[in-house]
Short mmCIF file of C-alpha atoms and ligand atoms in Angstrom, two decimals:
data_model
loop_
_atom_site.label_atom_id
_atom_site.label_comp_id
_atom_site.label_asym_id
_atom_site.label_seq_id
_atom_site.Cartn_x
_atom_site.Cartn_y
_atom_site.Cartn_z
CA MET Q 945 158.34 85.09 151.09
CA ASN Q 946 158.33 84.73 154.82
CA ALA Q 947 158.87 87.47 157.38
CA GLY Q 948 162.72 86.76 158.14
CA SER Q 949 163.56 85.32 154.33
CA LYS Q 950 166.07 87.07 152.82
CA ARG Q 951 167.09 88.18 149.01
CA ILE Q 952 170.20 86.93 148.27
CA LEU Q 953 171.74 88.91 144.82
CA ILE Q 954 174.72 87.06 143.56
CA VAL Q 955 176.17 89.25 141.03
CA GLY Q 956 178.01 87.24 137.76
CA GLY Q 957 177.14 83.69 136.63
CA GLY Q 958 180.73 82.22 136.36
CA PHE Q 959 182.69 79.95 138.89
CA VAL Q 960 181.54 81.91 141.99
CA GLY Q 961 178.21 82.84 140.89
CA MET Q 962 177.14 79.44 139.77
CA TYR Q 963 178.92 77.57 142.52
CA SER Q 964 177.85 79.68 145.44
CA ALA Q 965 174.00 79.65 144.05
CA LEU Q 966 174.55 75.48 143.81
CA GLY Q 967 175.71 75.93 147.74
CA LEU Q 968 172.61 78.10 148.16
CA LYS Q 969 170.23 75.33 147.32
CA GLY Q 970 169.17 74.72 150.77
CA ALA Q 971 168.75 78.29 151.91
CA ALA Q 972 166.22 78.42 148.45
CA ARG Q 973 164.27 75.49 150.13
CA ALA Q 974 164.05 77.40 153.44
CA GLY Q 975 162.14 80.08 151.69
CA HIS Q 976 165.23 82.54 151.01
CA ALA Q 977 165.15 84.33 147.44
CA VAL Q 978 168.12 83.65 145.31
CA THR Q 979 168.63 85.65 142.20
CA VAL Q 980 171.84 85.65 139.63
CA VAL Q 981 172.53 88.40 137.70
CA ASN Q 982 174.97 87.49 134.66
CA PRO Q 983 174.95 89.24 130.88
CA GLU Q 984 174.63 85.59 129.22
CA ASN Q 985 172.31 82.64 130.22
CA PHE Q 986 175.52 80.36 130.58
CA MET Q 987 177.96 79.68 132.35
CA GLN Q 988 181.44 79.18 130.71
CA TYR Q 989 184.45 76.93 131.71
CA GLN Q 990 187.17 78.91 130.66
CA PRO Q 991 190.02 76.33 131.25
CA PHE Q 992 188.34 74.28 127.86
CA LEU Q 993 188.43 77.63 125.71
CA PRO Q 994 191.91 77.04 123.96
CA GLU Q 995 190.30 73.33 122.91
CA VAL Q 996 187.48 75.61 121.84
CA ALA Q 997 189.71 77.89 119.61
CA SER Q 998 191.36 74.59 117.95
CA GLY Q 999 187.88 72.87 117.26
CA THR Q 1000 188.47 69.94 119.37
CA ILE Q 1001 185.44 70.39 121.53
CA ASP Q 1002 182.43 72.14 120.47
CA ALA Q 1003 181.71 75.47 122.20
CA ARG Q 1004 178.38 74.65 123.38
CA ALA Q 1005 179.91 71.57 125.45
CA VAL Q 1006 181.72 74.22 127.22
CA VAL Q 1007 178.68 76.47 128.51
CA VAL Q 1008 176.57 75.51 131.13
CA PRO Q 1009 173.26 76.66 130.87
CA LEU Q 1010 172.54 78.71 134.37
CA ARG Q 1011 168.81 78.28 134.28
CA ARG Q 1012 169.07 74.24 133.58
CA VAL Q 1013 171.30 73.75 136.75
CA LEU Q 1014 170.14 76.45 138.92
CA PRO Q 1015 166.09 75.85 138.94
CA HIS Q 1016 166.00 76.95 142.65
CA ALA Q 1017 167.18 80.59 141.71
CA GLU Q 1018 166.09 83.10 139.63
CA VAL Q 1019 168.33 83.86 136.79
CA LEU Q 1020 168.33 87.37 135.32
CA ILE Q 1021 170.23 88.36 131.94
CA GLY Q 1022 171.86 91.65 132.69
CA GLU Q 1023 174.74 93.41 133.68
CA VAL Q 1024 174.73 95.50 137.06
CA GLU Q 1025 176.03 98.89 136.57
CA VAL Q 1026 176.52 99.85 140.15
CA ILE Q 1027 175.13 98.83 143.53
CA ASP Q 1028 174.07 101.28 146.16
CA HIS Q 1029 174.84 98.88 149.24
CA GLY Q 1030 173.40 101.14 151.55
CA ALA Q 1031 170.16 101.21 150.26
CA ARG Q 1032 170.57 97.67 149.55
CA ARG Q 1033 169.89 98.22 145.54
CA ALA Q 1034 171.54 97.27 142.33
CA THR Q 1035 170.72 99.07 139.07
CA VAL Q 1036 170.70 96.60 136.64
CA ARG Q 1037 171.01 97.06 132.28
CA MET Q 1038 168.87 94.62 130.94
CA PRO Q 1039 169.76 93.33 127.50
CA GLU Q 1040 167.43 95.42 125.48
CA GLY Q 1041 168.97 98.31 127.53
CA ARG Q 1042 165.87 98.86 130.00
CA ILE Q 1043 167.28 99.91 133.64
CA GLU Q 1044 165.82 97.84 136.47
CA GLU Q 1045 166.55 98.34 139.96
CA LEU Q 1046 166.63 95.44 142.10
CA ASP Q 1047 166.54 95.24 146.10
CA TYR Q 1048 168.15 93.06 148.17
CA ASP Q 1049 169.60 92.29 151.64
CA ILE Q 1050 172.55 90.38 150.84
CA VAL Q 1051 174.94 90.59 148.02
CA VAL Q 1052 177.54 88.34 147.01
CA LEU Q 1053 179.97 89.73 144.62
CA GLY Q 1054 181.23 87.14 141.92
CA ALA Q 1055 182.27 89.39 138.60
CA GLY Q 1056 185.42 88.07 137.75
CA SER Q 1057 187.82 89.76 135.55
CA ARG Q 1058 188.33 91.23 132.52
CA SER Q 1059 191.11 91.46 130.03
CA ARG Q 1060 194.05 93.90 131.40
CA VAL Q 1061 194.26 95.97 128.52
CA LEU Q 1062 197.33 98.28 129.03
CA PRO Q 1063 197.56 101.61 126.75
CA VAL Q 1064 199.30 100.24 123.73
CA PRO Q 1065 198.51 102.45 120.52
CA GLY Q 1066 196.58 100.38 118.28
CA LEU Q 1067 195.98 97.55 120.43
CA ALA Q 1068 192.32 98.34 121.25
CA GLU Q 1069 191.70 98.47 117.66
CA TYR Q 1070 193.31 95.37 116.10
CA GLY Q 1071 194.16 92.90 119.37
CA VAL Q 1072 191.54 90.38 120.60
CA GLY Q 1073 191.30 88.79 123.95
CA PHE Q 1074 191.04 85.50 125.21
CA LYS Q 1075 188.60 85.28 127.96
CA THR Q 1076 185.50 84.27 126.34
CA VAL Q 1077 183.88 81.69 124.34
CA GLN Q 1078 183.06 84.07 121.23
CA GLU Q 1079 186.62 85.27 121.33
CA ALA Q 1080 187.68 81.81 121.08
CA ILE Q 1081 185.46 81.00 118.27
CA TYR Q 1082 186.26 84.10 116.43
CA LEU Q 1083 190.03 83.17 116.95
CA ARG Q 1084 189.32 79.53 115.33
CA ASN Q 1085 187.93 81.40 112.32
CA ARG Q 1086 190.37 84.37 111.99
CA VAL Q 1087 193.26 81.70 112.03
CA LEU Q 1088 191.82 79.49 109.20
CA SER Q 1089 190.36 82.82 107.44
CA ARG Q 1090 193.85 83.95 107.25
CA LEU Q 1091 195.08 80.62 105.34
CA ASP Q 1092 192.51 81.29 102.98
CA VAL Q 1093 193.93 85.20 102.59
CA ALA Q 1094 197.01 83.88 102.26
CA ALA Q 1095 196.46 81.30 99.64
CA GLU Q 1096 195.23 83.70 97.63
CA ALA Q 1097 197.72 86.56 98.20
CA ASP Q 1098 199.74 88.06 95.37
CA ASP Q 1099 201.80 90.35 97.22
CA PRO Q 1100 204.50 88.78 99.53
CA GLU Q 1101 204.18 91.40 102.01
CA ARG Q 1102 200.38 90.87 102.46
CA LEU Q 1103 200.97 87.06 102.22
CA ARG Q 1104 203.33 87.53 105.32
CA SER Q 1105 201.17 89.53 107.09
CA ALA Q 1106 198.34 87.29 106.84
CA LEU Q 1107 200.54 84.28 107.84
CA THR Q 1108 201.79 85.95 111.39
CA PHE Q 1109 200.00 85.25 114.64
CA VAL Q 1110 201.28 87.25 117.55
CA PHE Q 1111 200.21 86.44 121.34
CA VAL Q 1112 201.10 88.76 123.98
CA GLY Q 1113 201.47 87.27 127.41
CA GLY Q 1114 203.04 83.86 128.51
CA GLY Q 1115 200.78 82.81 131.39
CA TYR Q 1116 198.42 79.66 130.92
CA ALA Q 1117 196.13 81.35 128.98
CA GLY Q 1118 198.31 82.65 126.22
CA VAL Q 1119 200.45 79.56 126.04
CA GLU Q 1120 197.51 77.18 126.18
CA ALA Q 1121 195.67 79.26 123.27
CA LEU Q 1122 199.10 79.26 120.94
CA GLY Q 1123 199.72 75.75 121.39
CA GLU Q 1124 196.29 74.66 120.21
CA LEU Q 1125 195.92 76.93 117.18
CA GLU Q 1126 199.40 76.68 116.07
CA ASP Q 1127 198.07 73.13 116.14
CA LEU Q 1128 195.09 73.76 114.07
CA ALA Q 1129 196.97 75.52 111.49
CA ARG Q 1130 199.53 73.23 111.11
CA ASP Q 1131 196.93 70.56 110.14
CA ALA Q 1132 194.93 72.84 108.43
CA ILE Q 1133 198.04 74.35 106.26
CA ARG Q 1134 198.26 70.43 104.44
CA ASN Q 1135 194.92 71.46 102.68
CA TYR Q 1136 196.50 74.44 101.09
CA PRO Q 1137 198.96 72.88 98.41
CA MET Q 1138 200.40 76.60 97.69
CA LEU Q 1139 201.27 77.50 101.07
CA ARG Q 1140 204.25 75.91 103.28
CA ARG Q 1141 204.10 75.24 106.98
CA GLU Q 1142 207.30 77.15 107.09
CA ARG Q 1143 205.93 80.64 105.94
CA MET Q 1144 203.65 80.80 108.66
CA ARG Q 1145 205.36 82.65 112.12
CA TRP Q 1146 203.91 82.08 115.84
CA VAL Q 1147 205.19 84.93 118.14
CA LEU Q 1148 204.75 84.56 122.18
CA VAL Q 1149 205.81 87.97 123.45
CA GLU Q 1150 206.43 87.98 126.92
CA ALA Q 1151 207.46 91.14 129.30
CA ALA Q 1152 209.26 88.83 132.18
CA GLY Q 1153 212.18 86.61 131.75
CA LYS Q 1154 209.92 83.13 131.58
CA ILE Q 1155 206.88 81.81 130.51
CA LEU Q 1156 204.19 80.04 132.77
CA PRO Q 1157 206.13 81.31 136.04
CA GLU Q 1158 203.02 79.04 138.27
CA LEU Q 1159 204.36 75.99 136.98
CA GLY Q 1160 208.07 75.88 138.28
CA GLU Q 1161 211.13 76.55 136.86
CA ASP Q 1162 211.88 73.03 134.93
CA LEU Q 1163 208.47 72.65 133.47
CA ALA Q 1164 208.39 76.12 132.26
CA VAL Q 1165 211.90 75.59 130.60
CA TYR Q 1166 210.54 72.41 128.95
CA ALA Q 1167 207.43 73.84 127.84
CA LYS Q 1168 209.66 76.91 126.48
CA ARG Q 1169 211.91 73.86 124.58
CA ARG Q 1170 208.94 72.04 123.17
CA LEU Q 1171 207.17 75.54 121.91
CA ARG Q 1172 210.52 76.34 120.15
CA GLU Q 1173 211.46 73.30 118.36
CA ARG Q 1174 207.90 73.59 116.83
CA GLY Q 1175 209.32 76.84 115.39
CA ILE Q 1176 207.25 79.00 117.61
CA GLU Q 1177 209.62 82.49 118.52
CA ILE Q 1178 209.44 82.85 122.21
CA LEU Q 1179 210.79 86.38 122.92
CA LEU Q 1180 211.26 87.19 126.38
CA ASN Q 1181 211.95 90.37 128.25
CA THR Q 1182 210.22 91.98 125.39
CA ARG Q 1183 207.19 94.18 125.31
CA LEU Q 1184 204.85 95.24 122.63
CA GLU Q 1185 204.92 99.15 122.02
CA SER Q 1186 202.41 99.71 119.25
CA ALA Q 1187 200.31 98.12 116.95
CA GLU Q 1188 198.85 100.99 114.89
CA GLY Q 1189 197.82 99.92 111.16
CA ALA Q 1190 198.09 96.24 112.39
CA VAL Q 1191 202.14 96.98 112.43
CA LEU Q 1192 203.49 95.59 115.52
CA ARG Q 1193 206.46 97.47 117.11
CA LEU Q 1194 208.35 95.37 119.67
CA SER Q 1195 210.85 96.65 122.68
CA ASP Q 1196 213.29 94.49 120.95
CA GLY Q 1197 213.29 96.58 117.64
CA GLN Q 1198 211.32 94.44 115.73
CA GLU Q 1199 208.73 95.86 113.62
CA PHE Q 1200 206.55 93.79 111.41
CA ALA Q 1201 202.71 93.31 110.06
CA ALA Q 1202 200.53 90.90 111.75
CA ASP Q 1203 196.65 90.17 110.92
CA THR Q 1204 196.34 88.59 114.25
CA LEU Q 1205 197.03 89.93 117.52
CA VAL Q 1206 196.13 88.30 120.79
CA TRP Q 1207 196.45 89.82 123.91
CA THR Q 1208 196.70 87.53 127.04
CA ALA Q 1209 198.63 89.42 129.24
CA GLY Q 1210 196.76 89.14 132.56
CA VAL Q 1211 193.55 89.95 133.97
CA LYS Q 1212 192.20 92.95 135.85
CA ALA Q 1213 189.40 92.36 138.35
CA SER Q 1214 185.64 93.60 137.55
CA PRO Q 1215 185.96 97.81 138.08
CA LEU Q 1216 182.14 97.05 139.48
CA PRO Q 1217 182.92 96.41 143.38
CA GLY Q 1218 185.22 99.34 143.60
CA ARG Q 1219 182.85 102.00 141.62
CA SER Q 1220 180.08 100.76 143.98
CA GLY Q 1221 182.17 102.02 147.00
CA PHE Q 1222 182.98 98.46 148.28
CA PRO Q 1223 186.67 98.26 149.68
CA VAL Q 1224 189.03 97.37 147.22
CA ASP Q 1225 192.79 96.88 147.00
CA GLU Q 1226 195.60 98.56 144.81
CA ALA Q 1227 194.61 96.27 141.98
CA GLY Q 1228 190.74 97.00 142.29
CA ARG Q 1229 190.05 93.66 144.10
CA VAL Q 1230 187.16 93.23 146.79
CA ARG Q 1231 188.86 93.09 150.42
CA VAL Q 1232 187.47 90.11 152.10
CA ASP Q 1233 188.33 88.33 155.39
CA ARG Q 1234 189.10 84.37 155.81
CA TYR Q 1235 185.22 83.73 155.66
CA LEU Q 1236 184.71 85.79 152.46
CA ARG Q 1237 182.62 88.56 153.77
CA VAL Q 1238 183.61 91.81 152.63
CA GLN Q 1239 185.48 93.69 155.02
CA GLY Q 1240 183.90 96.06 157.43
CA VAL Q 1241 180.56 95.82 155.10
CA ASP Q 1242 177.85 93.81 156.58
CA GLY Q 1243 175.32 91.81 154.22
CA ALA Q 1244 178.11 91.66 151.33
CA TRP Q 1245 180.41 88.69 150.27
CA ALA Q 1246 183.21 88.22 147.52
CA ALA Q 1247 184.99 85.70 145.95
CA GLY Q 1248 186.80 84.29 142.60
CA ASP Q 1249 189.16 86.98 140.38
CA ALA Q 1250 187.29 89.86 141.81
CA ALA Q 1251 188.15 89.58 145.30
CA ALA Q 1252 191.49 89.70 147.12
CA VAL Q 1253 191.14 86.58 149.23
CA PRO Q 1254 193.73 85.62 152.28
CA ASP Q 1255 195.52 82.70 151.46
CA LEU Q 1256 195.70 80.66 154.83
CA THR Q 1257 198.09 77.92 153.58
CA ILE Q 1258 200.92 79.86 152.15
CA GLY Q 1259 199.96 83.80 153.04
CA GLY Q 1260 199.67 86.21 150.21
CA LEU Q 1261 196.26 85.96 148.50
CA CYS Q 1262 194.98 83.34 146.56
CA PRO Q 1263 195.74 83.35 142.93
CA PRO Q 1264 192.99 84.02 139.76
CA THR Q 1265 192.11 80.64 138.99
CA ALA Q 1266 188.80 78.59 138.83
CA GLN Q 1267 190.16 75.76 141.20
CA HIS Q 1268 190.16 78.45 143.72
CA ALA Q 1269 186.91 80.34 142.47
CA LEU Q 1270 184.94 77.13 142.93
CA ARG Q 1271 186.34 76.11 146.25
CA GLN Q 1272 185.77 79.65 147.54
CA ALA Q 1273 182.28 79.86 146.27
CA ARG Q 1274 181.23 76.63 148.06
CA ARG Q 1275 182.64 78.14 151.36
CA LEU Q 1276 180.91 81.22 150.59
CA ALA Q 1277 177.52 79.99 150.35
CA ALA Q 1278 177.88 77.45 153.32
CA ASN Q 1279 179.26 80.64 155.41
CA LEU Q 1280 176.15 82.66 154.00
CA ALA Q 1281 173.92 80.04 155.16
CA ALA Q 1282 175.50 79.71 158.72
CA THR Q 1283 175.41 83.48 159.04
CA ILE Q 1284 171.61 83.12 158.17
CA GLU Q 1285 171.05 80.41 160.61
CA GLY Q 1286 173.33 81.96 163.49
CA ARG Q 1287 175.51 79.13 163.09
CA PRO Q 1288 179.51 79.59 163.49
CA LEU Q 1289 181.56 80.12 160.26
CA GLU Q 1290 184.65 78.52 158.95
CA PRO Q 1291 187.54 80.29 157.09
CA PHE Q 1292 188.74 79.42 153.51
CA VAL Q 1293 191.37 77.01 153.34
CA TYR Q 1294 192.59 75.81 150.49
CA ARG Q 1295 196.18 74.17 149.35
CA THR Q 1296 196.70 74.52 145.37
CA ILE Q 1297 197.15 71.34 143.98
CA GLY Q 1298 199.38 72.63 141.37
CA GLY Q 1299 198.76 73.40 137.88
CA VAL Q 1300 198.07 71.82 134.54
CA CYS Q 1301 198.55 73.33 130.96
CA SER Q 1302 198.23 72.11 127.40
CA LEU Q 1303 200.68 72.92 124.54
CA GLY Q 1304 198.44 71.36 121.76
CA ARG Q 1305 197.23 68.00 120.64
CA TYR Q 1306 199.24 65.02 122.81
CA LYS Q 1307 201.64 67.64 124.44
CA GLY Q 1308 201.27 68.90 127.92
CA VAL Q 1309 203.15 70.17 131.39
CA ALA Q 1310 201.23 68.97 134.66
CA ASN Q 1311 202.32 69.58 138.35
CA VAL Q 1312 200.03 67.80 140.80
CA MET Q 1313 200.99 67.64 144.22
CA GLY Q 1314 204.76 68.01 143.55
CA VAL Q 1315 204.57 65.48 141.00
CA LYS Q 1316 205.90 66.97 137.69
CA LEU Q 1317 204.83 65.65 134.30
CA LYS Q 1318 206.02 66.18 130.87
CA GLY Q 1319 204.91 65.54 127.02
CA PHE Q 1320 201.82 62.91 126.54
CA PRO Q 1321 201.38 62.23 130.16
CA GLY Q 1322 201.15 66.12 131.14
CA TRP Q 1323 198.57 66.72 128.59
CA PHE Q 1324 196.76 63.47 129.86
CA VAL Q 1325 196.65 64.64 133.55
CA HIS Q 1326 195.58 68.11 131.91
CA ARG Q 1327 192.76 66.78 130.14
CA THR Q 1328 191.42 64.22 133.05
CA TYR Q 1329 191.33 67.00 135.53
CA HIS Q 1330 189.40 69.51 133.36
CA LEU Q 1331 187.13 66.80 132.41
CA LEU Q 1332 186.19 66.04 135.93
CA ALA Q 1333 186.06 69.52 136.79
CA MET Q 1334 183.53 70.10 134.04
CA PRO Q 1335 180.17 71.16 135.49
CA THR Q 1336 177.58 68.27 134.94
CA LEU Q 1337 177.66 64.92 133.21
CA MET Q 1338 176.17 65.72 130.45
CA ARG Q 1339 178.77 68.21 129.55
CA ARG Q 1340 181.30 65.69 130.38
CA VAL Q 1341 180.31 63.21 127.96
CA ARG Q 1342 180.10 65.44 125.32
CA ILE Q 1343 183.64 66.40 125.72
CA ALA Q 1344 184.52 62.80 125.92
CA LEU Q 1345 182.65 62.16 122.61
CA ASP Q 1346 184.14 65.27 120.89
CA TRP Q 1347 187.74 64.25 122.07
CA THR Q 1348 186.82 60.62 120.31
CA VAL Q 1349 185.80 61.87 117.73
CA ALA Q 1350 188.90 63.80 117.12
CA LEU Q 1351 191.02 60.74 117.19
CA ALA Q 1352 189.41 58.77 114.60
CA PHE Q 1353 188.99 61.80 112.21
CA PRO Q 1354 190.76 64.51 110.79
CA ARG Q 1355 190.05 67.96 112.11
CA ASP Q 1356 187.47 69.73 110.29
CA ILE Q 1357 188.69 73.02 109.27
CA ALA Q 1358 185.88 74.81 107.68
CA GLN Q 1359 186.04 78.34 109.05
CA LEU Q 1360 182.52 79.92 109.83
CA GLY Q 1361 183.73 83.73 109.83
CA SER Q 1362 180.40 84.80 108.40
CA LEU Q 1363 178.53 84.06 111.21
CA GLU Q 1364 179.80 87.19 112.24
CA HIS Q 1365 177.85 89.18 109.41
CA PRO Q 1366 174.49 86.93 109.52
CA ARG Q 1367 172.55 89.25 107.55
CA GLU Q 1368 174.76 90.04 105.24
CA PRO Q 1369 173.51 87.50 102.19
CA PHE Q 1370 169.95 88.69 103.05
CA GLU Q 1371 170.76 91.98 102.71
CA ARG Q 1372 172.55 91.68 99.52
CA ALA Q 1373 169.59 89.64 98.52
CA ALA Q 1374 167.22 92.53 99.19
CA GLU Q 1375 169.07 94.89 97.65
CA GLY Q 1376 169.03 92.94 94.66
CA ARG Q 1377 173.05 92.80 94.33
C1 FAD F 1254 191.76 80.83 128.58
C2 FAD F 1254 191.69 80.73 130.11
C3 FAD F 1254 192.32 79.60 130.45
C4 FAD F 1254 192.31 79.25 131.92
N1 FAD F 1254 192.63 78.17 132.40
C5 FAD F 1254 192.46 78.09 133.86
C6 FAD F 1254 193.36 76.69 134.20
O1 FAD F 1254 193.67 75.90 133.65
N2 FAD F 1254 192.85 76.41 135.40
C7 FAD F 1254 192.66 77.30 136.34
O2 FAD F 1254 192.41 77.06 137.75
N3 FAD F 1254 191.74 78.41 135.89
C8 FAD F 1254 192.08 78.87 134.79
N4 FAD F 1254 191.68 79.95 134.16
C9 FAD F 1254 191.09 80.84 135.47
C10 FAD F 1254 189.74 81.06 135.56
O3 FAD F 1254 188.66 80.78 134.39
C11 FAD F 1254 189.41 81.88 136.37
O4 FAD F 1254 189.86 82.27 137.65
C12 FAD F 1254 187.97 82.03 136.93
O5 FAD F 1254 186.76 81.85 135.91
C13 FAD F 1254 187.06 82.91 138.40
O6 FAD F 1254 186.16 82.58 138.22
P1 FAD F 1254 184.85 83.90 138.62
O7 FAD F 1254 183.67 83.45 139.11
O8 FAD F 1254 185.79 84.75 139.64
O9 FAD F 1254 184.77 84.79 137.09
P2 FAD F 1254 184.32 84.09 136.13
O10 FAD F 1254 184.13 82.72 136.08
O11 FAD F 1254 185.04 85.00 135.04
O12 FAD F 1254 182.68 84.87 136.17
C14 FAD F 1254 182.50 86.20 136.29
C15 FAD F 1254 180.88 86.25 135.74
O13 FAD F 1254 180.40 87.55 136.00
C16 FAD F 1254 179.92 88.11 134.89
N5 FAD F 1254 180.06 89.59 135.11
C17 FAD F 1254 180.70 90.54 135.28
N6 FAD F 1254 180.59 91.76 135.27
C18 FAD F 1254 179.08 91.78 135.78
C19 FAD F 1254 177.95 92.63 135.98
N7 FAD F 1254 178.76 93.92 136.41
N8 FAD F 1254 176.67 92.40 136.56
C20 FAD F 1254 176.87 90.88 136.05
N9 FAD F 1254 177.71 89.95 135.79
C21 FAD F 1254 178.89 90.18 135.53
C22 FAD F 1254 180.76 87.91 133.54
O14 FAD F 1254 180.20 88.09 132.37
C23 FAD F 1254 180.88 86.31 134.35
O15 FAD F 1254 180.00 85.25 133.63
C24 FAD F 1254 191.55 80.25 132.84
C25 FAD F 1254 190.92 81.50 132.41
C26 FAD F 1254 191.26 81.76 131.14
C27 FAD F 1254 190.71 82.81 130.15
#
């Protein structure tokens, strides 16, 4: 490295991490060192997770290998535990548990968010989130395996519990995951002559008085009606009070057993910035100025779900969405490079184009620049928008191929839950069982 070269550390390899590293290609060419630290060697395109869960898209098509797209950067697989910004040093836990200290000059905080898990008794033991590709794969296998359990259940209580699927949280993630998985189960159950579709119970529990609040009243009402027409129960103004022993107790007095509990009740900013002494707001998001610099801290930048980014178009803060995170990352990288080179900075200004939401195959809603679409057109816009936004041409082609195959052939209903215990057959063989 030349004298004057900077070591830029990017924490997180999601939308912010990957796109800011891409935006710093020029800085890397000029001799600055760019390092990205992320627990996995891929970036995941979360908006496609519901389709991974339903098996319409292969999981590998929605993750982007960081080393492939960032050849100009060093990619370190690990988790930043804490940052001592005064000393310009990050403590990183490597996959095998080794701790490494990483010195830097400039830090980009892009550690995103995690599921906002509330202290509901039994939730941590029986619930599962919907934030990662692993959770999406798990849920696909879970739903299919419950059909197998139900098919062999003698006890009616056991059958009811196996066929009860509960989602808590009626935002995009919860509605899309439920819509896709119910579609999958509805198709799959045709292969189980002993089970009737009507025996399945799909429930969406939402603490507020409506679902999909970001989409506007009429689209949200339409989505609710379409889901209810499919027999999905939507319980508004209702909370999950406990899930102990996999028996769910709701605030409306209902109590029933459910094998599958999915928690999609919002996200919470990564605790890393707060833990490391960066200024955070009451929700734990890093406070940044209009240029995406951490407020009052030299050499630190932040964006995405982990940051409280002012929305200069309508006031308030930008919502935690991918469309904001990736644009913030590009602006952040441009401003960071401009700072190094002594050029003027530009503020982050982005007016949201709207929202799109799938309700399952061929069904969706979209609000794009005020144009509202329902049913097939809404679903088509949702797909096209995300396909175009998916990083790398190769991934876009793979997804388009997966969709084409899905049009021509029935759904694959093999469940690979045994992937969670790959060593079991070998251990049994070794023990002679
Ligand atoms: C199911 C689902 C559907 C969604 N659908 C949409 C949609 O349709 N449209 C839309 O605009 N948005 C959607 N979103 C939201 C969108 O995915 C997020 O807003 C976006 O991913 C935020 O980008 P980010 O870079 O801030 O965080 P992320 O993309 O989550 O990336 C953060 C990265 O940092 C890593 N990390 C965390 N802690 C550390 C640490 N200590 N050290 C190192 N690395 C760390 C994480 O592992 C992760 O790789 C959806 C989200 C979900 C879960």
